[in-house]
PDB file of C-alpha atoms in Angstrom:
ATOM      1  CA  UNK A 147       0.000   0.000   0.000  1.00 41.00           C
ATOM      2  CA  UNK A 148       1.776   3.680  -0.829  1.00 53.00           C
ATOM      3  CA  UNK A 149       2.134   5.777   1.867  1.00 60.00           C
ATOM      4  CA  UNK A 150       0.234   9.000   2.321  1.00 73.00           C
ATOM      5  CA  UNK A 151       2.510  12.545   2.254  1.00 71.00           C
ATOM      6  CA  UNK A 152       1.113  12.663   6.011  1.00 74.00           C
ATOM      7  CA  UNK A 153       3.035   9.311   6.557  1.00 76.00           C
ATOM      8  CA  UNK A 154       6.511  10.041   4.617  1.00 75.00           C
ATOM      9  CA  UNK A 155       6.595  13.256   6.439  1.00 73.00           C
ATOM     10  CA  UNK A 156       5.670  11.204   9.438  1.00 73.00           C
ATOM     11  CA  UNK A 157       8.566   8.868   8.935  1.00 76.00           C
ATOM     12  CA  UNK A 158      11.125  11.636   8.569  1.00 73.00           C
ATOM     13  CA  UNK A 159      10.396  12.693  11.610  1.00 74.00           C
ATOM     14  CA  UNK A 160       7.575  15.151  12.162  1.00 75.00           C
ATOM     15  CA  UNK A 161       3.912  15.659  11.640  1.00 74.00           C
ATOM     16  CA  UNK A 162       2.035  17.354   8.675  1.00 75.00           C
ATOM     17  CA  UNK A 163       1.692  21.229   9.577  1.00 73.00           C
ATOM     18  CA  UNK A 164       0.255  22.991   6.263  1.00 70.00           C
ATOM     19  CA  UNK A 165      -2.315  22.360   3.684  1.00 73.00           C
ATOM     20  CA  UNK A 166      -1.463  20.415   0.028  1.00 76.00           C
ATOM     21  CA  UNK A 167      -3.750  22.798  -1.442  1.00 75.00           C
ATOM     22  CA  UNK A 168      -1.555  22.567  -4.459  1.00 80.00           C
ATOM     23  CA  UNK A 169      -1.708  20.497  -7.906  1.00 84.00           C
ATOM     24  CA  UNK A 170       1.586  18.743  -9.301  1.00 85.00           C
ATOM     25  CA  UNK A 171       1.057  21.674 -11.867  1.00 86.00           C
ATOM     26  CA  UNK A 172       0.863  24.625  -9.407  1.00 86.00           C
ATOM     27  CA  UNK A 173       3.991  23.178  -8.183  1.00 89.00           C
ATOM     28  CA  UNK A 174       5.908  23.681 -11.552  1.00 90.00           C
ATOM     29  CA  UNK A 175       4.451  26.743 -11.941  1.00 87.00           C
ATOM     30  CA  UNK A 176       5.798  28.266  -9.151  1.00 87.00           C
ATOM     31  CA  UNK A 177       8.892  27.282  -9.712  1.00 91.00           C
ATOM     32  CA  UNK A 178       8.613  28.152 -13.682  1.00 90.00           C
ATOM     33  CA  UNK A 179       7.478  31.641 -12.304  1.00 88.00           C
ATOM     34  CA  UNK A 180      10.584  32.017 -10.494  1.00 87.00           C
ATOM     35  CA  UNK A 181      12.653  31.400 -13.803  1.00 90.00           C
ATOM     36  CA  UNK A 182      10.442  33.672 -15.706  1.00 87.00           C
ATOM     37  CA  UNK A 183      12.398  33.388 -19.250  1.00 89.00           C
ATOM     38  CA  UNK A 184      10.513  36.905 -19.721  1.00 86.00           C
ATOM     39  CA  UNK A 185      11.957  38.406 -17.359  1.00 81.00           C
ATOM     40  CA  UNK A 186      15.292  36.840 -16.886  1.00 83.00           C
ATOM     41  CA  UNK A 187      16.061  37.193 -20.505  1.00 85.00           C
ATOM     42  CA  UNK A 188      15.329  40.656 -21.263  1.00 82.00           C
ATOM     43  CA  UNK A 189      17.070  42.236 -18.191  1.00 78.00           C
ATOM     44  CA  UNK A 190      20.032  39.977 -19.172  1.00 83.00           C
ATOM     45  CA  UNK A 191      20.560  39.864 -23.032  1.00 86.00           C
ATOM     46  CA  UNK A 192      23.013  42.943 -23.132  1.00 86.00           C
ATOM     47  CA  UNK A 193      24.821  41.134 -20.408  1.00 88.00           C
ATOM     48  CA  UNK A 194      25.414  38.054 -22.980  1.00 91.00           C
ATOM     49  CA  UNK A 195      25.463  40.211 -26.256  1.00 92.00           C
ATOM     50  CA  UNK A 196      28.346  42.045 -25.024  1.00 91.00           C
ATOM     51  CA  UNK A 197      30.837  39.927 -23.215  1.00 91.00           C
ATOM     52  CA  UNK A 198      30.401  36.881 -26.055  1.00 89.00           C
ATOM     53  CA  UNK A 199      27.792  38.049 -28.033  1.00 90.00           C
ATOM     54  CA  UNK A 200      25.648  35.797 -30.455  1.00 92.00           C
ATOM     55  CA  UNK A 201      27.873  33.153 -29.727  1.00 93.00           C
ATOM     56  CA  UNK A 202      27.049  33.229 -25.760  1.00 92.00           C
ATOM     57  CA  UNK A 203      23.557  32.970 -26.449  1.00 93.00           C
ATOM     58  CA  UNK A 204      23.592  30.405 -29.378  1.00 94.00           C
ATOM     59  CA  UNK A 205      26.015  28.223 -27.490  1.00 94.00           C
ATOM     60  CA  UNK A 206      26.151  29.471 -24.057  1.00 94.00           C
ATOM     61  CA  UNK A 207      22.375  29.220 -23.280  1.00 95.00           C
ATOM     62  CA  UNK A 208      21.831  25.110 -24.153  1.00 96.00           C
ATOM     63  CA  UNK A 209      25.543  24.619 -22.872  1.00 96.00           C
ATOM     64  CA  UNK A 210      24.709  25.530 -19.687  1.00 96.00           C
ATOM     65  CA  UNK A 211      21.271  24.860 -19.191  1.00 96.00           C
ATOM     66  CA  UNK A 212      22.366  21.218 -19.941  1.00 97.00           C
ATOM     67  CA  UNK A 213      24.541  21.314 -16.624  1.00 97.00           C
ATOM     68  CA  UNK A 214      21.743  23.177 -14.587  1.00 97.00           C
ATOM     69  CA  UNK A 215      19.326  20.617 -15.319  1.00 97.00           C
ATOM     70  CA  UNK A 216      21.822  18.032 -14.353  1.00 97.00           C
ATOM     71  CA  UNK A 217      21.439  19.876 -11.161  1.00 95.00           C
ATOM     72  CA  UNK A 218      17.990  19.892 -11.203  1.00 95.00           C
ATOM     73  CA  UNK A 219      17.780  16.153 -11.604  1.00 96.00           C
ATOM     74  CA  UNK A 220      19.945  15.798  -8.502  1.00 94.00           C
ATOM     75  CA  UNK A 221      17.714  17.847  -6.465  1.00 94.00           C
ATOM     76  CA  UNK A 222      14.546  16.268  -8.149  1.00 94.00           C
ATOM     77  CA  UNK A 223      15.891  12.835  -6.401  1.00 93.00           C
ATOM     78  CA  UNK A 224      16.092  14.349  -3.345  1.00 92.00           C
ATOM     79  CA  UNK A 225      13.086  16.218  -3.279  1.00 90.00           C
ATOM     80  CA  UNK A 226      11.559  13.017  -3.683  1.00 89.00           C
ATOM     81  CA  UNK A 227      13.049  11.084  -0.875  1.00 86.00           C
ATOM     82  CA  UNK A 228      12.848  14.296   1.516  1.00 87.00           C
ATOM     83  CA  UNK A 229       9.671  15.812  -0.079  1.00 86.00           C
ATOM     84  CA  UNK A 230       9.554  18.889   3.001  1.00 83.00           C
ATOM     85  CA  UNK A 231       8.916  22.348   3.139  1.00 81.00           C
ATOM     86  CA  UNK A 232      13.014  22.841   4.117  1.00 78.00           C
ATOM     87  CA  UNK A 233      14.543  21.964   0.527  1.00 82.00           C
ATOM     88  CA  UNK A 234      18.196  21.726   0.649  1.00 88.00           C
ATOM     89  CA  UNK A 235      19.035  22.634   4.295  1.00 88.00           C
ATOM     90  CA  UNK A 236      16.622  19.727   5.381  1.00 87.00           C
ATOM     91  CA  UNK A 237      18.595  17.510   2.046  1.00 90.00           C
ATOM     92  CA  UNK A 238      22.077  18.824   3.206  1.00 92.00           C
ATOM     93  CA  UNK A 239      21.168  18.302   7.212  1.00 90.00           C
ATOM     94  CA  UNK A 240      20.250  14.742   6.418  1.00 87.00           C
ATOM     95  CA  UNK A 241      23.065  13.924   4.106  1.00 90.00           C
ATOM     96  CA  UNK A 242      25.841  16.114   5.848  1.00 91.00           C
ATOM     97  CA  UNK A 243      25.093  16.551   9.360  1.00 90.00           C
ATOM     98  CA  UNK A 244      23.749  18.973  11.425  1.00 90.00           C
ATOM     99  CA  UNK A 245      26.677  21.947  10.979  1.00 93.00           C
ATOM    100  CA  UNK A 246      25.809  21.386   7.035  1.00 93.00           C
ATOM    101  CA  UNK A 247      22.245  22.202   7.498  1.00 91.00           C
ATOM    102  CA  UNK A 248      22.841  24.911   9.745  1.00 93.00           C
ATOM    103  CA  UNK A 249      24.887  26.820   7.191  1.00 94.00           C
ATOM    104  CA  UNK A 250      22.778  25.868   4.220  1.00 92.00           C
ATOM    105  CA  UNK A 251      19.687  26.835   5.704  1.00 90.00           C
ATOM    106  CA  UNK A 252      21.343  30.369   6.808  1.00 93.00           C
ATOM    107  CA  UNK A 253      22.665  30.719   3.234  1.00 92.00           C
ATOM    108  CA  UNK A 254      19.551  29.961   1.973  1.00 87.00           C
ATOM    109  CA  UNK A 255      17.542  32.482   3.743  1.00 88.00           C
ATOM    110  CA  UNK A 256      20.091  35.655   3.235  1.00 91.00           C
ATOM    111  CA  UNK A 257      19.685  34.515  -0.716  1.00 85.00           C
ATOM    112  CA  UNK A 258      15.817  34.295  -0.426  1.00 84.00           C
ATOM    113  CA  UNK A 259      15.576  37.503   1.340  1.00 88.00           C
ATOM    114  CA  UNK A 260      17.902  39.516  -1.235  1.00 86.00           C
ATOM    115  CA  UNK A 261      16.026  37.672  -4.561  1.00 81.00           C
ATOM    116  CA  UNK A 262      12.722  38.792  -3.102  1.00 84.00           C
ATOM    117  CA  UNK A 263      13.932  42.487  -2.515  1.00 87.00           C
ATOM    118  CA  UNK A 264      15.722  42.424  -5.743  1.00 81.00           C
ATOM    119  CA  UNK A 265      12.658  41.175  -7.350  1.00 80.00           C
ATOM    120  CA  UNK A 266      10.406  43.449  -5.370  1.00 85.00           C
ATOM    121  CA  UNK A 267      12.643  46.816  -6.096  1.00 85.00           C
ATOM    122  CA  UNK A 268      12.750  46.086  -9.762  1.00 80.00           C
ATOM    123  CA  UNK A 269       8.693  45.895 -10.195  1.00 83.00           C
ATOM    124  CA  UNK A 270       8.586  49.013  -7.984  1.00 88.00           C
ATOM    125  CA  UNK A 271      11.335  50.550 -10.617  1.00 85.00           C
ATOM    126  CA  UNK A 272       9.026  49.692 -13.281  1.00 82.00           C
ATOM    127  CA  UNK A 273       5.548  50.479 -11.850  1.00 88.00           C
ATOM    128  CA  UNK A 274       7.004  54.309 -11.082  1.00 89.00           C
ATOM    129  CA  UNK A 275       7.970  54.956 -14.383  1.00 87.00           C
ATOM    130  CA  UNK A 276       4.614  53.788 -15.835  1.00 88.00           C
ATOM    131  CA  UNK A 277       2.683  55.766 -13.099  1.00 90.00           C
ATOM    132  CA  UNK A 278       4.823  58.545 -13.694  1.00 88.00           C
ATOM    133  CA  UNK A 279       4.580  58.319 -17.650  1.00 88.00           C
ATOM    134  CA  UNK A 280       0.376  57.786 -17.155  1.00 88.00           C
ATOM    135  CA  UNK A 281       0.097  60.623 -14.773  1.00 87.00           C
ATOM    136  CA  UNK A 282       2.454  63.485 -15.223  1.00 86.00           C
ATOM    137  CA  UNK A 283       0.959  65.112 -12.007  1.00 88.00           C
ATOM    138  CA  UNK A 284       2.351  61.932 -10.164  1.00 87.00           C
ATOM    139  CA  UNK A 285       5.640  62.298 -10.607  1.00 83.00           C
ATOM    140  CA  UNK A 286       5.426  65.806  -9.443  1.00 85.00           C
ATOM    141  CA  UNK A 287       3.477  65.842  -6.378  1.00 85.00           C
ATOM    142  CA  UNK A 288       3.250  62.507  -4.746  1.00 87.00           C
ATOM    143  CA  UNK A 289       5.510  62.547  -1.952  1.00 86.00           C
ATOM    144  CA  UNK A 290       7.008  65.848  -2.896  1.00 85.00           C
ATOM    145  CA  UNK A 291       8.127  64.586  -6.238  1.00 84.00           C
ATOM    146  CA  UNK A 292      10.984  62.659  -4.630  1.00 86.00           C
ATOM    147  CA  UNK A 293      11.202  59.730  -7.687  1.00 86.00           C
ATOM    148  CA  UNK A 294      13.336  57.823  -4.480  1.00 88.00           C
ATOM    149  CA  UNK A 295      10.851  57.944  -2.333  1.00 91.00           C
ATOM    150  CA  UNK A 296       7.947  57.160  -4.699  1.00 91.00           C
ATOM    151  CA  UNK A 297       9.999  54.285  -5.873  1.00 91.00           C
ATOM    152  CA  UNK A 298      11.354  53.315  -2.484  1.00 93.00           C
ATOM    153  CA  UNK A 299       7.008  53.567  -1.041  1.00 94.00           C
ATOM    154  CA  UNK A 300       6.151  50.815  -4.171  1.00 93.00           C
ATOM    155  CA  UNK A 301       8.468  48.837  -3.120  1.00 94.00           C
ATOM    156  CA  UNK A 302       7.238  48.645   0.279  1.00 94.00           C
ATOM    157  CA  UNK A 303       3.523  48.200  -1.196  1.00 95.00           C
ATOM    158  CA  UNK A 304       4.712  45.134  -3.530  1.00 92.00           C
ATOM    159  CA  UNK A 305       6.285  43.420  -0.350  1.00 93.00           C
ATOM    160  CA  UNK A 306       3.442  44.028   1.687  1.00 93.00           C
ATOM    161  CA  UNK A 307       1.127  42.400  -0.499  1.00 90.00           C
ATOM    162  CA  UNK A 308       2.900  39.475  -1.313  1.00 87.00           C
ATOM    163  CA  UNK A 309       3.513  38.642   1.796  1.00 88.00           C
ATOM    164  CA  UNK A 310      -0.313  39.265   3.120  1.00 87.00           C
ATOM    165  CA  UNK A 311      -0.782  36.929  -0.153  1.00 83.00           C
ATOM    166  CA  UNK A 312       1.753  34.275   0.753  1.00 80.00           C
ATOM    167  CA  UNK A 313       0.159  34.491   4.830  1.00 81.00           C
ATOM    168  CA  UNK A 314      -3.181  33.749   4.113  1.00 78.00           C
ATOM    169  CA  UNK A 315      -4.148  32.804   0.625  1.00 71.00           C
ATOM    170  CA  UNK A 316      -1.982  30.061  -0.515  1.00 67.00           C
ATOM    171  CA  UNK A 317      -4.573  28.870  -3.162  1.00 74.00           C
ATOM    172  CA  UNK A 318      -4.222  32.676  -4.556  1.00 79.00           C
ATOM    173  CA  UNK A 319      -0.696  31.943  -4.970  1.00 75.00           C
ATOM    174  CA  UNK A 320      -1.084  28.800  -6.613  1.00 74.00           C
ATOM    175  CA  UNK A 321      -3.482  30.012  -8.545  1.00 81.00           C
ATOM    176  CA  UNK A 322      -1.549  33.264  -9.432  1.00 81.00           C
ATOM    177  CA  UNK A 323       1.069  30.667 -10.701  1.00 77.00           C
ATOM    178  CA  UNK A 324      -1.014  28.764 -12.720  1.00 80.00           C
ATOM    179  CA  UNK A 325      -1.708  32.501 -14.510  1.00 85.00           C
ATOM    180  CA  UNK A 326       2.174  33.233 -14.885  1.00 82.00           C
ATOM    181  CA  UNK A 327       2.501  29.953 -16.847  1.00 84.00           C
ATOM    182  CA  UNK A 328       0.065  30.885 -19.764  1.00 87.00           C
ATOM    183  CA  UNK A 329       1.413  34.576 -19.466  1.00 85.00           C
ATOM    184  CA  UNK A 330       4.717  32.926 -20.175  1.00 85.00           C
ATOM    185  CA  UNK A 331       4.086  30.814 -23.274  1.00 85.00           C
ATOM    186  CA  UNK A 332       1.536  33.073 -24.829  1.00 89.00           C
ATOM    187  CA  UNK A 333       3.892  36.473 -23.869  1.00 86.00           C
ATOM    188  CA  UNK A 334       6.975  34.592 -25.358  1.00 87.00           C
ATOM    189  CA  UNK A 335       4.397  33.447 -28.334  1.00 89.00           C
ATOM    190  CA  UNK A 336       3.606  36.893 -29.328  1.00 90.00           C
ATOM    191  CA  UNK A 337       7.167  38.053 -29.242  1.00 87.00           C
ATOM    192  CA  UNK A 338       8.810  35.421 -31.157  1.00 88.00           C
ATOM    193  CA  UNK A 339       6.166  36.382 -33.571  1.00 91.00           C
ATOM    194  CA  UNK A 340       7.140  39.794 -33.886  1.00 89.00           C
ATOM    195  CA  UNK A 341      10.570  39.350 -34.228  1.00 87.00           C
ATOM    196  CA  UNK A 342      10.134  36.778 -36.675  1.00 86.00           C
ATOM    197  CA  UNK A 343       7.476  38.266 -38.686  1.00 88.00           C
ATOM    198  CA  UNK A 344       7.810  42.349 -38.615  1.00 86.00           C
ATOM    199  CA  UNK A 345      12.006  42.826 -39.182  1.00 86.00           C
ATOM    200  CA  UNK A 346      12.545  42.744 -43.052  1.00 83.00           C
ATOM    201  CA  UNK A 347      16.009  40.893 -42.746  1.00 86.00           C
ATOM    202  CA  UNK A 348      17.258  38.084 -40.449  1.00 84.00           C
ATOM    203  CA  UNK A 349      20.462  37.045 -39.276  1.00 86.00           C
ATOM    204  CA  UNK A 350      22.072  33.820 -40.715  1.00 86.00           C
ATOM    205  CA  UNK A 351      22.656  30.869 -38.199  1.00 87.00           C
ATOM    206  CA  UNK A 352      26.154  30.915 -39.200  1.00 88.00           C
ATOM    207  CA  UNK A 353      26.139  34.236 -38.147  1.00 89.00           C
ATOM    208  CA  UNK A 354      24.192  33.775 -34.693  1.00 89.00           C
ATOM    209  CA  UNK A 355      27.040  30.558 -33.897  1.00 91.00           C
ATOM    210  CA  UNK A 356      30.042  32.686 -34.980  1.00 91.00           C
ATOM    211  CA  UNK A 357      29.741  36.087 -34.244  1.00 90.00           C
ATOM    212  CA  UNK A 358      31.431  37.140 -31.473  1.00 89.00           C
ATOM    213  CA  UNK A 359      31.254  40.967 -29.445  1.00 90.00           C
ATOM    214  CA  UNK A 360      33.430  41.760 -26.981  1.00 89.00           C
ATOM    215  CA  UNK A 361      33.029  44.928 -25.494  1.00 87.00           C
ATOM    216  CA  UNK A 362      33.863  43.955 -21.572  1.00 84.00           C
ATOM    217  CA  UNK A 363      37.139  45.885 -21.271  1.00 83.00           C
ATOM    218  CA  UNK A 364      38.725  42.545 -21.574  1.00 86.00           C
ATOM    219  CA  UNK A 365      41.081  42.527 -24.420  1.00 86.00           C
ATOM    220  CA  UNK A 366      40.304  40.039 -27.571  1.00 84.00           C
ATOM    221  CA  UNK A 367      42.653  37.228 -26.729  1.00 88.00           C
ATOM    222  CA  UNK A 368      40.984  36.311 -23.250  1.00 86.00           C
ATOM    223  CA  UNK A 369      37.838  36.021 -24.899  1.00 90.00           C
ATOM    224  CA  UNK A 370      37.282  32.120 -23.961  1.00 90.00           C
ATOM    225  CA  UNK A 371      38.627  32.527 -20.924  1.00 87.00           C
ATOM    226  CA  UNK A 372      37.633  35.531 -19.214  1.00 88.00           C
ATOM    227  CA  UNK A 373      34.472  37.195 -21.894  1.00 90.00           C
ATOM    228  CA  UNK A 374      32.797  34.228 -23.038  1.00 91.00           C
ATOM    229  CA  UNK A 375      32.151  33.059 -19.360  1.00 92.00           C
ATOM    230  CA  UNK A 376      30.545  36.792 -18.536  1.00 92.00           C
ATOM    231  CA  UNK A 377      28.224  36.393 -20.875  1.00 92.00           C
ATOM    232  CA  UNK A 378      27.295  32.348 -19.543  1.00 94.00           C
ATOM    233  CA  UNK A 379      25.574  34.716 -16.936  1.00 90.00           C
ATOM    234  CA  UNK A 380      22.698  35.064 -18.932  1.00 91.00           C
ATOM    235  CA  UNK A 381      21.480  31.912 -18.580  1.00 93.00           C
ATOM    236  CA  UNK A 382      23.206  30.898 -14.853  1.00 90.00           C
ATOM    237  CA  UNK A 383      21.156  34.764 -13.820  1.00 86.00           C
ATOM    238  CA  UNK A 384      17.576  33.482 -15.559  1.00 89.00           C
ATOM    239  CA  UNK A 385      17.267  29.531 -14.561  1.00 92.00           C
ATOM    240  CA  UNK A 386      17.411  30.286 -11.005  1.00 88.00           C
ATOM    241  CA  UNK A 387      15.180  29.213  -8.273  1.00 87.00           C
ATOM    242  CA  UNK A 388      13.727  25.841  -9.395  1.00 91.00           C
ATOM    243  CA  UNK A 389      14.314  25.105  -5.722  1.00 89.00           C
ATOM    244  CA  UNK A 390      11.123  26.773  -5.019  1.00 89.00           C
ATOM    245  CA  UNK A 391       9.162  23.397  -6.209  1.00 91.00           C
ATOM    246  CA  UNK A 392      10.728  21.250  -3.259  1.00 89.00           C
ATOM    247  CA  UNK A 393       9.967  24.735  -0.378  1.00 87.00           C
ATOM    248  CA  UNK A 394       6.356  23.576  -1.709  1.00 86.00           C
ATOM    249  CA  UNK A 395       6.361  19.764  -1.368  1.00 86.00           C
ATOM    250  CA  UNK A 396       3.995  19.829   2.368  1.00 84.00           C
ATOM    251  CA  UNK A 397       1.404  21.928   0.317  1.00 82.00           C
ATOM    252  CA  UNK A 398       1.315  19.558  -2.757  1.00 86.00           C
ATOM    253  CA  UNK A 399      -0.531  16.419  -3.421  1.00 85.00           C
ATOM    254  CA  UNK A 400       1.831  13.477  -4.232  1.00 85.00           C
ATOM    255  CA  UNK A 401       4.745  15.821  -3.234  1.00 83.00           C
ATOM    256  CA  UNK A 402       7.680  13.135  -3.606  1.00 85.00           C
ATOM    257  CA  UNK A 403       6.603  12.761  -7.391  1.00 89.00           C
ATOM    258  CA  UNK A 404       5.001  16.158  -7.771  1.00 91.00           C
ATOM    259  CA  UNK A 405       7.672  18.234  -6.481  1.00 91.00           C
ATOM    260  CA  UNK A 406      10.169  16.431  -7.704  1.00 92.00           C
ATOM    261  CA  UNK A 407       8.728  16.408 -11.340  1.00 94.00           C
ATOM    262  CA  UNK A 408       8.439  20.251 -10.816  1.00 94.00           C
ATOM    263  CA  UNK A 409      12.430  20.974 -10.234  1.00 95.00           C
ATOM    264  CA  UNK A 410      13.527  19.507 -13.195  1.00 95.00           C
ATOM    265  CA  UNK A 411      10.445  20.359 -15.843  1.00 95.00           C
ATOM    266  CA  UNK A 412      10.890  24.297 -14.687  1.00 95.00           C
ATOM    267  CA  UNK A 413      14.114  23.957 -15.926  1.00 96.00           C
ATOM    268  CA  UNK A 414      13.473  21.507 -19.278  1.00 97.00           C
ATOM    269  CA  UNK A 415      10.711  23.434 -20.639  1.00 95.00           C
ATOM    270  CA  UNK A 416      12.599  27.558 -19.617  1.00 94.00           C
ATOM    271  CA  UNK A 417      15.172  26.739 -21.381  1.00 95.00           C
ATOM    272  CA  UNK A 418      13.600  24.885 -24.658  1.00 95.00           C
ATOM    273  CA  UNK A 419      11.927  27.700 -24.214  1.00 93.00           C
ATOM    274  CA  UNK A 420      14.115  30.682 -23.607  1.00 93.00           C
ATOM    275  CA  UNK A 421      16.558  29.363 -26.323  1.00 94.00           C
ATOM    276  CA  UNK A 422      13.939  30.150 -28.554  1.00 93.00           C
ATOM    277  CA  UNK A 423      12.944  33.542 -27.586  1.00 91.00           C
ATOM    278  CA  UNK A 424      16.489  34.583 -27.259  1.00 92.00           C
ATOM    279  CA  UNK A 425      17.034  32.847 -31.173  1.00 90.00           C
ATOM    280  CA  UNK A 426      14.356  34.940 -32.624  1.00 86.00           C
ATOM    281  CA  UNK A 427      16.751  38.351 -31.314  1.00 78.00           C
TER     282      UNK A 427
END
């Protein structure tokens, strides 16, 4: 007979605290959220296109996403024999010791809290120059005018509702997930179609595999060695935070499948996905 989530959690030691609220697909999404090829590879391309150019996206992008989702297949196996809410500081305090999980779990945290600041700061960025390009008399009188504070008051709005969101609605979040993953394909749909279909002239793929654009200060002859690996950052920067499917597994059904199935598709399907997007450029 399998045994329930409540009993593998049960059998690792302690008893079943939140609610599996959440579908093996909200569990992906949350995780293919995170990635957000959107996101990650706009705010990123000029990163790649000039330490490497075409030929750090071309060759960079499936060169490393093939060793991140060798990673994410490592952490899918152990997501699905320690399918709990800790992720890797439970995995590493199980595998390494106490001390390990101690310092994982620490590391873990200071990274989660900067990501969601980062994250947090750059929507507030972007929502104050929209308000402020909408509404000309907001950029001049709301809190004196002071684009800082304006920016530095969304940001503290965007934090405080995601975390009344993440408190008490955890079905809004999944749900809110669910969204993000249709925004995704059909947002990256309607680009690559625009690239592809309004531009009059198109790069060769000879061109896209051989080109190379270095403008990092760097001179020519360290370009494999000290260039080409600047512009690998584009990809390491955008399939980030697959993690977030295994910080999920005691709110989803059939987490030591689920959860597991949701590190390592996040990563499959962003970066079929992104290496499109980022082709069509």
């Amino acid at each position: 007979m399998a045994l329930s989530d409540e009993q593998r959690l049960a059998e690792l030691g302690y008893k079943q605290e939140l609610n599996r609220s959440w579908s093996g697909f909200s569990n992906f999404a949350i995780s293919f959220s995170i990635i957000s090829i959107l996101a990650g590879c706009f705010t990123t391309f000029a990163q790649a296109w000039n330490n490497g150019g075409p030929v750090a996206i071309s060759i960079g992008w499936p060169l490393v996403s093939l060793f991140i989702l060798i990673i994410g297949f490592c952490m899918s196996e152990l997501a699905s024999a320690y399918p709990t809410s800790g992720g890797i500081y439970w995995w590493a305090s199980k595998l390494g010791g106490a001390k390990a999980g101690f310092y994982t779990g620490w590391l873990n945290l200071i990274g989660l809290v900067s990501v969601t600041a980062s994250v947090g700061y750059g929507a507030a960025s972007f929502l104050n120059t929209i308000l402020g390009a909408q509404w000309p008399s907001y950029s001049t009188d709301f809190l004196g005018g002071d684009y800082i504070k304006q920016q530095f008051f969304l940001f503290l709005a965007i934090i405080l509702v995601v975390t009344l969101i993440n408190i008490y609605s955890g079905h809004l979040l999944s749900l809110f997930n669910n969204i993000s993953v249709w925004w995704h394909v059909f947002g990256s749909a309607v680009v690559i179609a625009i690239l592809l279909i309004v531009p009059e002239k198109h790069q060769t793929l000879s061109w896209m595999f051989t080109t190379k654009i270095n403008s990092s200060g760097f001179s020519d002859n360290s370009y494999w060695l000290y260039v080409l690996p600047l512009g690998f950052l584009l990809t390491q920067y955008t399939i980030t935070g697959f993690d977030a499917s295994a910080h999920l597994s005691e709110e989803t059904h059939d987490a030591h499948i689920n959860a597991a199935k949701g590190i390592w598709k996040s990563i499959f399907y962003s970066a079929i996905g992104g290496y499109i997007l980022l082709m069509a450029f």
